[in-house]
CSV table of C-alpha atoms in Angstrom, one decimal:
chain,number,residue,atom,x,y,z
A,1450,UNK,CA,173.7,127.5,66.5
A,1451,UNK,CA,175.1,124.7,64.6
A,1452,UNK,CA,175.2,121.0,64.4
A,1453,UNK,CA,178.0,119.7,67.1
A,1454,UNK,CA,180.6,118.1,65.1
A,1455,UNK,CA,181.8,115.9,68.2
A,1456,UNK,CA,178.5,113.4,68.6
A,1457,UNK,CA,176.8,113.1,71.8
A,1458,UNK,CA,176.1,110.0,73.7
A,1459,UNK,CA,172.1,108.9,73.9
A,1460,UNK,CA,170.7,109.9,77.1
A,1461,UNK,CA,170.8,106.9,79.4
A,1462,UNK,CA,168.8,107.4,83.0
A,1463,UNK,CA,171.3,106.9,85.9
A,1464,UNK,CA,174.8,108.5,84.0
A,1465,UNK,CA,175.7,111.9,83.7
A,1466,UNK,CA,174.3,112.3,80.9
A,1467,UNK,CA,171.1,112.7,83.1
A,1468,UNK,CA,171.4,116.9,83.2
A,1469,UNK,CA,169.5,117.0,79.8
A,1470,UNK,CA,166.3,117.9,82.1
A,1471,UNK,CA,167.8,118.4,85.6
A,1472,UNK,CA,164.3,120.4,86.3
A,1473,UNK,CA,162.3,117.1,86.4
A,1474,UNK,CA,163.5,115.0,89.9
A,1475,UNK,CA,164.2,111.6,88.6
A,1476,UNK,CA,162.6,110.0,91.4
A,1477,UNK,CA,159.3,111.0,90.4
A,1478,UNK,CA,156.5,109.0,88.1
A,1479,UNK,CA,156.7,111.9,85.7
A,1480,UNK,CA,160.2,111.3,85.2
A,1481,UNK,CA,160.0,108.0,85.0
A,1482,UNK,CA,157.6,108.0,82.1
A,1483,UNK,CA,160.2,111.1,80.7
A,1484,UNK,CA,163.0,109.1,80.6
A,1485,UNK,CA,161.3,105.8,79.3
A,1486,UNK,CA,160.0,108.1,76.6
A,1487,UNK,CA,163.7,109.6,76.1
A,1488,UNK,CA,165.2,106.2,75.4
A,1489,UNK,CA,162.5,105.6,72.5
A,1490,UNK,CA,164.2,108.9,70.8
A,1491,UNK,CA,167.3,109.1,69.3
A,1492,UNK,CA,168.8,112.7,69.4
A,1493,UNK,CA,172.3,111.8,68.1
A,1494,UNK,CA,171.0,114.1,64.6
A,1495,UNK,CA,169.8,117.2,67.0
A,1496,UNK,CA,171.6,120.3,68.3
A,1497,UNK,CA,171.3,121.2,71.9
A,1498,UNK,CA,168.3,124.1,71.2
A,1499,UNK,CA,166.6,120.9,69.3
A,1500,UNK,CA,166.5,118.4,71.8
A,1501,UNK,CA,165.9,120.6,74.4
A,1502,UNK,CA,162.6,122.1,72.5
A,1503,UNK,CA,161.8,118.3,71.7
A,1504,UNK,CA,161.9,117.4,75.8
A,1505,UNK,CA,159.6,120.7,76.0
A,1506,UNK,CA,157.0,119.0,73.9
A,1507,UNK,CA,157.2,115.5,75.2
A,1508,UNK,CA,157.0,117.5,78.6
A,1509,UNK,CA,153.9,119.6,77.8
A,1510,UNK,CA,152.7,117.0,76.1
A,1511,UNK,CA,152.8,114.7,79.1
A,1512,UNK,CA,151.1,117.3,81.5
A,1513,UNK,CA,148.6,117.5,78.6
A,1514,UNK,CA,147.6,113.5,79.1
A,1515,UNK,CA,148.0,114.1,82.9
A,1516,UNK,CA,145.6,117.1,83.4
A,1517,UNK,CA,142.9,114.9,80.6
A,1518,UNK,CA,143.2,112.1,82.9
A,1519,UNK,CA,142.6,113.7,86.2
A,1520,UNK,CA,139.3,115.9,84.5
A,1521,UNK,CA,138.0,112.7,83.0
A,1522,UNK,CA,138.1,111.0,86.5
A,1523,UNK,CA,137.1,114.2,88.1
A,1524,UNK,CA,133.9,114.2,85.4
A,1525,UNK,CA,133.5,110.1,86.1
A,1526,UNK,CA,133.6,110.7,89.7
A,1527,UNK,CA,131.1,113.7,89.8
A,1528,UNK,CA,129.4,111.6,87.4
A,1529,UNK,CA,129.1,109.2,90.0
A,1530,UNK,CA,128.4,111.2,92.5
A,1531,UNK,CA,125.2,112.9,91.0
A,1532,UNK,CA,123.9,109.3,90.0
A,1533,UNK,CA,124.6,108.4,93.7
A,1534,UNK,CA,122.8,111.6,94.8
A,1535,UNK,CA,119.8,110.9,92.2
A,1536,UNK,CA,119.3,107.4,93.3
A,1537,UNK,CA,119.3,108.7,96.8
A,1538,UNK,CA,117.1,111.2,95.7
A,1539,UNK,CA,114.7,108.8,93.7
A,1540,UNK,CA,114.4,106.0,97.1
A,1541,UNK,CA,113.4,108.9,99.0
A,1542,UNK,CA,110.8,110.1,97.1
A,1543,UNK,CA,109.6,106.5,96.2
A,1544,UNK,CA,109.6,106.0,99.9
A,1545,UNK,CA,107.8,109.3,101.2
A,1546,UNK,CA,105.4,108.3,98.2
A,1547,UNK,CA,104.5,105.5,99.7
A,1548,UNK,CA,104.5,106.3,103.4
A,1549,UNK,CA,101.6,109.0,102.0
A,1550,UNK,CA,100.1,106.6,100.2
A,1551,UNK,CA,99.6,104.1,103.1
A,1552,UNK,CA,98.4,106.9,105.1
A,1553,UNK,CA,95.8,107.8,102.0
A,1554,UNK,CA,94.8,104.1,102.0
A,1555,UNK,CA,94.4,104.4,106.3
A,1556,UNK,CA,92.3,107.2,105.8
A,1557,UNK,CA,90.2,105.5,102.8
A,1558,UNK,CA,89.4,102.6,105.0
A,1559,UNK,CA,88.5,104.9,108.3
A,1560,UNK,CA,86.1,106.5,105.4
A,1561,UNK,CA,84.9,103.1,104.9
A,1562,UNK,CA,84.4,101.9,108.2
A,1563,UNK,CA,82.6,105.0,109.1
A,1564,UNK,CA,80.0,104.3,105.8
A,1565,UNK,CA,79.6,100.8,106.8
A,1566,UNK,CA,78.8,101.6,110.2
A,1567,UNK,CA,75.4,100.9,110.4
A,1568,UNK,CA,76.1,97.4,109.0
A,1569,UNK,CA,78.3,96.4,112.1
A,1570,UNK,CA,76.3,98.2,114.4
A,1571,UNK,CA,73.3,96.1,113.3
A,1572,UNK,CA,75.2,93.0,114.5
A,1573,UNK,CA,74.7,94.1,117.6
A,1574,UNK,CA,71.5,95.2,117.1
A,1575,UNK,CA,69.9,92.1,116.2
A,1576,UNK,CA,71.4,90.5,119.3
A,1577,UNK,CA,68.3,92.7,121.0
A,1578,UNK,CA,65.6,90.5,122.8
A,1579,UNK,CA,62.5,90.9,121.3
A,1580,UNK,CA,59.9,92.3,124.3
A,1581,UNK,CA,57.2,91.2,122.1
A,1582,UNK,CA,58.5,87.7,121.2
A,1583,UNK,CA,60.5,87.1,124.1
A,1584,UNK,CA,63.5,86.1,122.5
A,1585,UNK,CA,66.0,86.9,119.8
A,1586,UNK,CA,64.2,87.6,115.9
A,1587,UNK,CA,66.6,84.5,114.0
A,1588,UNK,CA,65.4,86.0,111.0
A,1589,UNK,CA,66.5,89.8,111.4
A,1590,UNK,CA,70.0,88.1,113.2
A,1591,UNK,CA,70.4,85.9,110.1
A,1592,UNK,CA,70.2,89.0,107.9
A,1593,UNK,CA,72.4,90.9,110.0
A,1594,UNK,CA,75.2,88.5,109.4
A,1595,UNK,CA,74.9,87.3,106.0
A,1596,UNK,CA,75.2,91.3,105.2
A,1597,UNK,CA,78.5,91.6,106.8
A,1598,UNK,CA,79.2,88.2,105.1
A,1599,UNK,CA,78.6,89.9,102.2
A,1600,UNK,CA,80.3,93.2,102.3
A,1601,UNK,CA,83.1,94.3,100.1
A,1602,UNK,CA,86.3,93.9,101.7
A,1603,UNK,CA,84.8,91.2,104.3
A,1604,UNK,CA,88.3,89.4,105.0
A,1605,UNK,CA,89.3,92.6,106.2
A,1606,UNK,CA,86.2,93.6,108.5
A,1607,UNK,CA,85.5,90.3,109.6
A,1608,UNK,CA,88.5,88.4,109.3
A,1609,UNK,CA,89.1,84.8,107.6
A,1610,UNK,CA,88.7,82.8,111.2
A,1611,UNK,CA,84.9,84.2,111.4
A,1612,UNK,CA,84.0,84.1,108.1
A,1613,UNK,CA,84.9,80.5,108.0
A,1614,UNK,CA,82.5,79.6,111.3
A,1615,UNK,CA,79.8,81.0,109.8
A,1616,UNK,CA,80.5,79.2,106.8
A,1617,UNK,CA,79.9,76.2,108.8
A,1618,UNK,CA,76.4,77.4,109.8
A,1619,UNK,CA,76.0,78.0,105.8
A,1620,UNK,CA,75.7,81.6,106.3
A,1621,UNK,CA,77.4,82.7,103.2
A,1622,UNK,CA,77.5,85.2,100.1
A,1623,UNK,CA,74.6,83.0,99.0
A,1624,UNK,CA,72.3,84.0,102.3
A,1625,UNK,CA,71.7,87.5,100.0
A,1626,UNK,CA,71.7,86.3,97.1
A,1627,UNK,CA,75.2,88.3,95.6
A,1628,UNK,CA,78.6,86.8,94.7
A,1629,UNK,CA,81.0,86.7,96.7
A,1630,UNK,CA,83.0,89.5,96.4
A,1631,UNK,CA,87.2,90.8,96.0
A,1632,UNK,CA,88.8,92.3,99.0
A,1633,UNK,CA,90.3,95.8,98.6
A,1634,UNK,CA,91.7,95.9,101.4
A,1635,UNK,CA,93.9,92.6,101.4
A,1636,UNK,CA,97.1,94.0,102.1
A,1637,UNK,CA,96.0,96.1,105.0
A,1638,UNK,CA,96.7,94.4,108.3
A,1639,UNK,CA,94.2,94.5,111.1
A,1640,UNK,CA,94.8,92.0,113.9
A,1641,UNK,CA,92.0,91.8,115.1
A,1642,UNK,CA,90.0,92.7,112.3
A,1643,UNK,CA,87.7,95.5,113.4
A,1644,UNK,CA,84.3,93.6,113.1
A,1645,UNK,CA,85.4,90.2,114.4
A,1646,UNK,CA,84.2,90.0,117.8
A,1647,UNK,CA,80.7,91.5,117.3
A,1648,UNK,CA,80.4,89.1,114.4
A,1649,UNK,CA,81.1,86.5,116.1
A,1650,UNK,CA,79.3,87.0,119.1
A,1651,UNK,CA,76.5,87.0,116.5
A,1652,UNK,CA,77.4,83.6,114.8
A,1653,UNK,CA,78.1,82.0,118.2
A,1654,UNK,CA,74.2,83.7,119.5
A,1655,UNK,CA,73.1,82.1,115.9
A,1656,UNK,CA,74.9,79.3,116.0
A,1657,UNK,CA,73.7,78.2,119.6
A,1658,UNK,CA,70.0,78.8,118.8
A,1659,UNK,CA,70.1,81.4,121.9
A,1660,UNK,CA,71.0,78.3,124.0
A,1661,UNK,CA,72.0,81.0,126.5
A,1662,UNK,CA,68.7,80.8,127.7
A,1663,UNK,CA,69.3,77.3,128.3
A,1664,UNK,CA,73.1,78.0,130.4
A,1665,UNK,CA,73.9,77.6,133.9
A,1666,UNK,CA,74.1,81.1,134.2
A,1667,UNK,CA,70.5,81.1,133.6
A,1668,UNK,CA,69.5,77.8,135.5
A,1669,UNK,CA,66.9,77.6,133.4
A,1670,UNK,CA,65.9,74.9,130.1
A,1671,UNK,CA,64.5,76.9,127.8
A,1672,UNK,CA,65.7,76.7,124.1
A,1673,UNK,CA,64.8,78.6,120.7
A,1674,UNK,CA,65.4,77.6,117.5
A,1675,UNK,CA,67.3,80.0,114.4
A,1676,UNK,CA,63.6,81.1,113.7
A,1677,UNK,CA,63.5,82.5,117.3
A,1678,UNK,CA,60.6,79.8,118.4
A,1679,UNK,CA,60.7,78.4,121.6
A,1680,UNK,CA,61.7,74.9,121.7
A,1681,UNK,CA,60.9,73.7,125.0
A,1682,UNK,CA,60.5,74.9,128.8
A,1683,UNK,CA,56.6,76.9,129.4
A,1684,UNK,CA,58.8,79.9,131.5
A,1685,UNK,CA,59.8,82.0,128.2
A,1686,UNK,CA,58.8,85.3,129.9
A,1687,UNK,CA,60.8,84.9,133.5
A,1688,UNK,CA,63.8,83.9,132.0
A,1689,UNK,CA,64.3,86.3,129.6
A,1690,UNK,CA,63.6,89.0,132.1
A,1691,UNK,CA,65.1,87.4,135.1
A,1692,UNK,CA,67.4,89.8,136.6
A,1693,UNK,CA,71.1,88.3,136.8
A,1694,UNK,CA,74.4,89.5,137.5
A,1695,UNK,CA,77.4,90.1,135.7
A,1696,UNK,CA,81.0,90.7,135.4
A,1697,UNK,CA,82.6,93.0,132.9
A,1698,UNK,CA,86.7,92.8,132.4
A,1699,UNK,CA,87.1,96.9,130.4
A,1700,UNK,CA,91.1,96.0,129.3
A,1701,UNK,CA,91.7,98.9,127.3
A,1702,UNK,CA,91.6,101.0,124.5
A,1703,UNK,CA,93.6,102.1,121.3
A,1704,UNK,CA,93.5,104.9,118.6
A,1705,UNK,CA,91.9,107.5,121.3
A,1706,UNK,CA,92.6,110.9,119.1
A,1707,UNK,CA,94.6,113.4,121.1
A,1708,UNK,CA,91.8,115.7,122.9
A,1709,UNK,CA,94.5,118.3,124.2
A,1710,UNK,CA,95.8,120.5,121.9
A,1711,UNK,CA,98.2,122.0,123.9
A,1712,UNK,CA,101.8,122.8,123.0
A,1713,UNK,CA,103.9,120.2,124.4
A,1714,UNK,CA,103.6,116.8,122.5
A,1715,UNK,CA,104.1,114.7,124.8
A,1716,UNK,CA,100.5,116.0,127.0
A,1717,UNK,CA,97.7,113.8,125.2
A,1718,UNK,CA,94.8,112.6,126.4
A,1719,UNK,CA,94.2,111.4,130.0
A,1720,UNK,CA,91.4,108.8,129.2
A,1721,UNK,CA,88.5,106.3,131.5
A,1722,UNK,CA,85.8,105.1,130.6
A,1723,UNK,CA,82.5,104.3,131.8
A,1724,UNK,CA,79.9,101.5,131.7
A,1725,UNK,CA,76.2,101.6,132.6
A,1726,UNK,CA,73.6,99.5,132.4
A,1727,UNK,CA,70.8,100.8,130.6
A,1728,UNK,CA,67.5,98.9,131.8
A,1729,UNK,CA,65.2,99.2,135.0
A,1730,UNK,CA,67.9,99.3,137.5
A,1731,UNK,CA,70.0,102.1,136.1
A,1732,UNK,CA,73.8,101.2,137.1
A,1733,UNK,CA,76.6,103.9,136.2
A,1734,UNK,CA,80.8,102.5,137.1
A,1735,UNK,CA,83.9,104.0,135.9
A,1736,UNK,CA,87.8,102.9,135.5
A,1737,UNK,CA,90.3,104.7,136.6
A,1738,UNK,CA,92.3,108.0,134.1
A,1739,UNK,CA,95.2,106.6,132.2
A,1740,UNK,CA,97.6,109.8,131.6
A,1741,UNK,CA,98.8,110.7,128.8
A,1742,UNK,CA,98.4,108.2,126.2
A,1743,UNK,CA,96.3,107.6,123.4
A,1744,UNK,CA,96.0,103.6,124.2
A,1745,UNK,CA,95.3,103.0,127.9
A,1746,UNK,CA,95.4,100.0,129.7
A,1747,UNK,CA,92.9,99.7,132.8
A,1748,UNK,CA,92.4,96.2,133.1
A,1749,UNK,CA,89.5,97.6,135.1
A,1750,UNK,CA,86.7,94.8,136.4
A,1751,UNK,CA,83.3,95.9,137.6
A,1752,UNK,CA,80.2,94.2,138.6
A,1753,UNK,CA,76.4,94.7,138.3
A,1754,UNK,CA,74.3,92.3,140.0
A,1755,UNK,CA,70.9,93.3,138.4
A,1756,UNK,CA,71.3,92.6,134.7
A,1757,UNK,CA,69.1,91.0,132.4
A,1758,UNK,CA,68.9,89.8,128.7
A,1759,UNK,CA,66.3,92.2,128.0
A,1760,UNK,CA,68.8,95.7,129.1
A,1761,UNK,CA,72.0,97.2,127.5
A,1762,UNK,CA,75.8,97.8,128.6
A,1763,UNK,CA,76.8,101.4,127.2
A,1764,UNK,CA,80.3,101.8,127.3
A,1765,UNK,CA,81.7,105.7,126.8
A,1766,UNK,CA,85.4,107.4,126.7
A,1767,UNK,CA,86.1,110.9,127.9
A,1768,UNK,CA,89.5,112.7,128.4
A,1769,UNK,CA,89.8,113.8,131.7
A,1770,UNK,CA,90.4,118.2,132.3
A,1771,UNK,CA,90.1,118.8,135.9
A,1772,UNK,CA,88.1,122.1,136.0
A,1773,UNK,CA,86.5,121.5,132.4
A,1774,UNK,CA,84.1,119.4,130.6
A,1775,UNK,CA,85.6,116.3,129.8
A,1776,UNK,CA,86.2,115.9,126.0
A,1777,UNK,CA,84.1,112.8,124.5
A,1778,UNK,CA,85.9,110.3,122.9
A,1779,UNK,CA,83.8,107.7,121.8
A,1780,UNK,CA,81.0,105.7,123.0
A,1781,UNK,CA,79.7,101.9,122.1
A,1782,UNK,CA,77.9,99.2,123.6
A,1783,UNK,CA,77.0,95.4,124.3
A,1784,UNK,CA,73.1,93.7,124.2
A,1785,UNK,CA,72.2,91.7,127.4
A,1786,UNK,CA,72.5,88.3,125.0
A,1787,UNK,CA,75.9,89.4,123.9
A,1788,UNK,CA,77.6,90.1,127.5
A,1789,UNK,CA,75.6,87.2,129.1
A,1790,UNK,CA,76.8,84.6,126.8
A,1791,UNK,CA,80.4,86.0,126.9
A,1792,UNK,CA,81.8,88.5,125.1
A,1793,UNK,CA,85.6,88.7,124.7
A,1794,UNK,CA,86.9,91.1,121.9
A,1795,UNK,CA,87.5,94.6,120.5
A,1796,UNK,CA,84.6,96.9,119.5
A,1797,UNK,CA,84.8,99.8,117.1
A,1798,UNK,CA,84.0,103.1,119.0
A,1799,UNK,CA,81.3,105.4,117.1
A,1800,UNK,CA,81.9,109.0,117.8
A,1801,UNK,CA,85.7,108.7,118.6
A,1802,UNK,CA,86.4,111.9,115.9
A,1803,UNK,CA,86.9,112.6,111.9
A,1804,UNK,CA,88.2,109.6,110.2
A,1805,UNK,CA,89.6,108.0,113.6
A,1806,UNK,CA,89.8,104.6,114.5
A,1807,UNK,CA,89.1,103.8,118.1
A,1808,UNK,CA,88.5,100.8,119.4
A,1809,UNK,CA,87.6,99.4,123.5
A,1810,UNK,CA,88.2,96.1,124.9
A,1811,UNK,CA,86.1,94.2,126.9
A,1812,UNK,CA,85.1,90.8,128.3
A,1813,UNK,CA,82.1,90.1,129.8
A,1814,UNK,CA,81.0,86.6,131.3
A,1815,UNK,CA,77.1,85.9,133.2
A,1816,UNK,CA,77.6,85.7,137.1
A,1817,UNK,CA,75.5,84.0,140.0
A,1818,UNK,CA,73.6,85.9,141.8
């Protein structure tokens, strides 16, 4: 119980004097830091119980520190771990938010297209020969143009390369009398851009003053002028009516919704398509059936040797069932002045299903006959 009249030696790590705490191996860190900690305290003053109470507390105190440590950098690295997890978790929603919000934006514009329909069919439209006038009305084909000139969002439905020929021709914003107008749809890519081709096969009709009346294809040298007047040659009627061949090139199609709905995924649609000639000799030639696929490829050429300006190529799309009705999957169509002066581009198919955008490829060029 009391004070040791024979002093004791400090405790010094390494000597004998090293049993003080022979519990605690001296190899390990804690140790280390015990006995770096024991050499700071003098215990020359303290009885055996003392010191031995004392190492207790520097000891508990010491696992103390220890366990704080390791549950602060258990708490930093859950910490982490949760701001890791909510980043993870806040990229993932940003990015399915915007993967929906490009589809939204795809289905907005096949909304659009669908309204503005009429507008790019008229393109076409006014590309008609005129039975009465014997040629193509400039006046209704200048309108038809300068409309889709005009239309909200034209970069995107016509695309910059046609805009700017027929702002050569001076067909502009100006032709109907609006301003110019912002595009919506500026960061949605569409290469082509769906109205390109029948606009310009419009501009290029326009632009020629219907000089395919004066072509080799029709070995004729008649000319009208943007007004739709005959310039020259006293044969208007024959050549306009002449009967003619032609070749049309149907390459393919794209964005063809998936007409069977059975089960297994990978059975889709087993498209062809069709072309007819809609005038006084009634012609009627089909492509072969892509399977499965939503974007076939034909590369399918036909000819008609009885054409004329005056009659109509009608192109349709069906999804071939054997021992069902085929399923209709869009339908469009060329005037005799657009596939006898060359047509060579996409055209939007009408019909193709809700808010789905089709499109068929086709070239066309005027043959001897």
């Amino acid at each position: 119980g009391g004070r040791s009249s024979t002093p004791k030696p400090s405790y010094v790590a390494g000597t004998a004097n090293s049993d003080i705490a022979p519990e605690i191996p001296p190899s390990s860190p804690r140790a280390e830091r015990f006995m770096t900690g024991a050499r700071m305290v003098s215990f020359e003053s303290l009885g055996d119980q003392s010191r031995d109470r004392r190492w207790r507390e520097i000891i508990d105190a010491e696992d103390q520190l220890v366990a704080v440590v390791k549950a602060f950098g258990a708490t930093l690295a859950a910490m982490d771990r949760r701001l890791q997890d909510h980043h993870s978790t806040t990229r993932a929603r940003a990015e399915q938010l915007m993967a929906e919000l490009d589809v939204a934006q795809v289905r907005m514009f096949s909304e659009f297209l669908e309204a503005k329909a009429p507008i790019e069919r008229e393109l076409r439209e006014a590309t008609r020969i005129d039975g009465k006038a014997m040629g193509v009305n400039g006046t209704r084909l200048l309108a038809a143009i300068s409309a889709a000139r005009d239309q909200v969002g034209a970069q995107t439905l016509v695309g910059e390369s046609a805009l700017a020929a027929a702002d050569a021709l001076g067909i502009d914003c100006a032709a109907t009398g609006g301003p110019c107008r912002e595009n919506p749809w500026a960061n949605l890519v569409r290469d082509p851009a769906p109205w390109e081709a029948a606009f310009m096969s419009a501009v290029n009709i326009y632009k020629d003053g219907l000089l395919w009346v004066n072509s080799a294809h029709c070995g004729k040298s008649y000319a009208f002028d943007h007004n739709g007047q005959e310039e020259a040659g006293p044969e208007k009627f024959a050549s306009v009516f002449r009967e003619r061949g032609i070749i049309v090139r149907i390459v393919g199609a794209r964005g063809l919704r998936d007409a069977d709905d059975g089960p297994d995924e990978a059975d889709t649609s087993d498209p062809y398509c069709t072309c007819q000639v809609e005038g006084p000799h009634y012609a009627k030639k089909t492509t072969s059936v892509m399977h499965d696929t939503e974007a076939p490829v034909w590369n399918h050429e036909m000819r008609f040797d009885k054409f004329r300006l005056a009659d109509t190529l009608v192109f349709k799309v069906h999804d071939f069932d054997p021992g069902m009705n085929d399923a209709f999957l869009g339908t469009t169509f060329l005037t005799g002045a657009q596939a006898l002066s060359g047509f060579h581009g996409e055209l939007l198919l009408s019909q193709a299903g809700y808010h789905q955008e089709a499109y068929l490829e086709v070239h066309t060029q005027a043959a001897f006959t």
